[in-house]
GROMACS .gro file of C-alpha atoms in nm:
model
   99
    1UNK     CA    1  -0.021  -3.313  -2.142
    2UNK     CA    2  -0.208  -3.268  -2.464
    3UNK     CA    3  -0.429  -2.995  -2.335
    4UNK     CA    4  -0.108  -2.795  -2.235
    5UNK     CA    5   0.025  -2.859  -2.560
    6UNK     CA    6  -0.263  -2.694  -2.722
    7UNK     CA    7  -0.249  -2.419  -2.431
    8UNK     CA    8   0.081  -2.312  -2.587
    9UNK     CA    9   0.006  -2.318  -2.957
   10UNK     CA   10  -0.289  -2.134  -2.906
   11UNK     CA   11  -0.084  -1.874  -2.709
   12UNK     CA   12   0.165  -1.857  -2.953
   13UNK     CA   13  -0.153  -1.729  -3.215
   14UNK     CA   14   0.024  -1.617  -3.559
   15UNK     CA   15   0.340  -1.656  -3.424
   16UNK     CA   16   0.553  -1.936  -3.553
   17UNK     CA   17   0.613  -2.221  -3.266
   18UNK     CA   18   0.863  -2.525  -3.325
   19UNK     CA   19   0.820  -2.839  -3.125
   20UNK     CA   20   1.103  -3.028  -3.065
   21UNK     CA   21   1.003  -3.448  -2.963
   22UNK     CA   22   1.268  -3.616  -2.769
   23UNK     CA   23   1.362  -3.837  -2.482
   24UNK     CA   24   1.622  -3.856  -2.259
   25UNK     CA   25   1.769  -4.180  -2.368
   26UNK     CA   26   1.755  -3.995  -2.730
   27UNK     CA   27   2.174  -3.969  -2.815
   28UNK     CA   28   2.076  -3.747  -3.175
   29UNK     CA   29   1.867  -3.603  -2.932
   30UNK     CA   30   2.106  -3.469  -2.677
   31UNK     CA   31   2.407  -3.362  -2.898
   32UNK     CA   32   2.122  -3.180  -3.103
   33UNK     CA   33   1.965  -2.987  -2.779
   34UNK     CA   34   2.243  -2.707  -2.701
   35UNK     CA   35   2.209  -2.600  -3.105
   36UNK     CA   36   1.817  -2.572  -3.053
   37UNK     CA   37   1.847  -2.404  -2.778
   38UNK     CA   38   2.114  -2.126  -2.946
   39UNK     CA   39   1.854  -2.126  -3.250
   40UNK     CA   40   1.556  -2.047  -2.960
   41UNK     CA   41   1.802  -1.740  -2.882
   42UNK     CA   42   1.843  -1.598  -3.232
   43UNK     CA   43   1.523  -1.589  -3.310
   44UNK     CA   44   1.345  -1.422  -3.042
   45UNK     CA   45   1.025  -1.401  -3.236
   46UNK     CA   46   0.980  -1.771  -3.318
   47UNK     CA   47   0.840  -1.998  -3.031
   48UNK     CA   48   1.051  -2.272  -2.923
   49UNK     CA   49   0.938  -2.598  -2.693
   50UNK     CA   50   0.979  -2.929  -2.602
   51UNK     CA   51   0.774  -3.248  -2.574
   52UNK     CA   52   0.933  -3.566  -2.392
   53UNK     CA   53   0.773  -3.869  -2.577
   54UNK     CA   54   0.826  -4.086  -2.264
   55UNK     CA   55   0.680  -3.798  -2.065
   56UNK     CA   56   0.374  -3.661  -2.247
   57UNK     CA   57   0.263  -4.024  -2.497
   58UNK     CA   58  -0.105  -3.877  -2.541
   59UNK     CA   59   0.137  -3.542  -2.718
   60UNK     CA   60   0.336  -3.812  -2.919
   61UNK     CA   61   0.089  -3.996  -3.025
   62UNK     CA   62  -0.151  -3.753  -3.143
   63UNK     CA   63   0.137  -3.578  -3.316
   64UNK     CA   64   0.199  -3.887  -3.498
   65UNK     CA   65   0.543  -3.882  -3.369
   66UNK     CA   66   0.774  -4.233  -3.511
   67UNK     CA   67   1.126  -4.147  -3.495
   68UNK     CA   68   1.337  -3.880  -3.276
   69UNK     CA   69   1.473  -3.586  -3.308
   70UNK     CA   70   1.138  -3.490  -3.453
   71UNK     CA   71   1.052  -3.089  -3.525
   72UNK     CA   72   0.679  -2.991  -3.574
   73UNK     CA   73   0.628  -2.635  -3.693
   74UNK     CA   74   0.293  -2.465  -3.580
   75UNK     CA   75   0.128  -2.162  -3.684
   76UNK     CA   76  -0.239  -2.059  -3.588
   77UNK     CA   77  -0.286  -2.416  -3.392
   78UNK     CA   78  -0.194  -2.604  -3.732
   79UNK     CA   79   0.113  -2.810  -3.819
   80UNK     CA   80   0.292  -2.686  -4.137
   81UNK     CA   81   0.608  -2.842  -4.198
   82UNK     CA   82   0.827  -3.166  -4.034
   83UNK     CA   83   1.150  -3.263  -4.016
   84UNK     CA   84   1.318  -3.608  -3.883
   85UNK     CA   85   1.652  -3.566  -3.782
   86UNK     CA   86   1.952  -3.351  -3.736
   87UNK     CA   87   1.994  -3.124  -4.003
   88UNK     CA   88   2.002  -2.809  -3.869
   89UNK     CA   89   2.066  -2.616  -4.142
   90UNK     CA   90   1.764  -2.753  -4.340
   91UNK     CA   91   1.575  -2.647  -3.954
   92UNK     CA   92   1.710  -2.345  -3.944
   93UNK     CA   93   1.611  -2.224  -4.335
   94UNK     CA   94   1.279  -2.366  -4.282
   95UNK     CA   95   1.236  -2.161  -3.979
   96UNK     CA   96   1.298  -1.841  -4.147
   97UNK     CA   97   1.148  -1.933  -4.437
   98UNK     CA   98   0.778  -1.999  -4.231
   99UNK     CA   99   0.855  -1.706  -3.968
   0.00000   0.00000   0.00000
């Protein structure tokens, strides 16, 4: 899965892509995903996807990834900002703040 991964932040070029790590068994995880996905809908110019840590380890790993809900934030193929968790307000300011 990693060369997918990079497929899609290379894609994304200057554009601003959060990755959201998960799993299914995740509970934070789950009551978090309907608010990501309304956030994916506002802002139509920031990309938005999803890595399953069970599903894609060689992603997880590489991303360093230790605890869940995890968001990465990419632009130009590097990572510039993290956040563990569920504060979606402190998501959603970053977000604008890096778009």
């Amino acid at each position: 899965f990693q060369s997918e991964f990079d497929d899609v932040l290379k894609a994304a070029g200057s554009k601003l892509v959060v990755v959201d790590f998960s799993a299914k068994w995740c509970g934070p995880c789950k009551a978090i995903s309907p608010v990501i996905h309304d956030l994916a809908v506002r802002y139509d110019n920031v990309m938005f996807c999803s890595v399953d840590i069970d599903r894609a380890e060689d992603v997880a790993n590489s991303c360093k990834i230790v605890a869940m809900p995890t968001f990465q934030m990419f632009k130009k193929m590097e990572k510039i900002f993290e956040i563990t968790g569920t504060d979606i307000r402190k998501l959603e300011t970053k977000i604008e703040e890096l778009m």
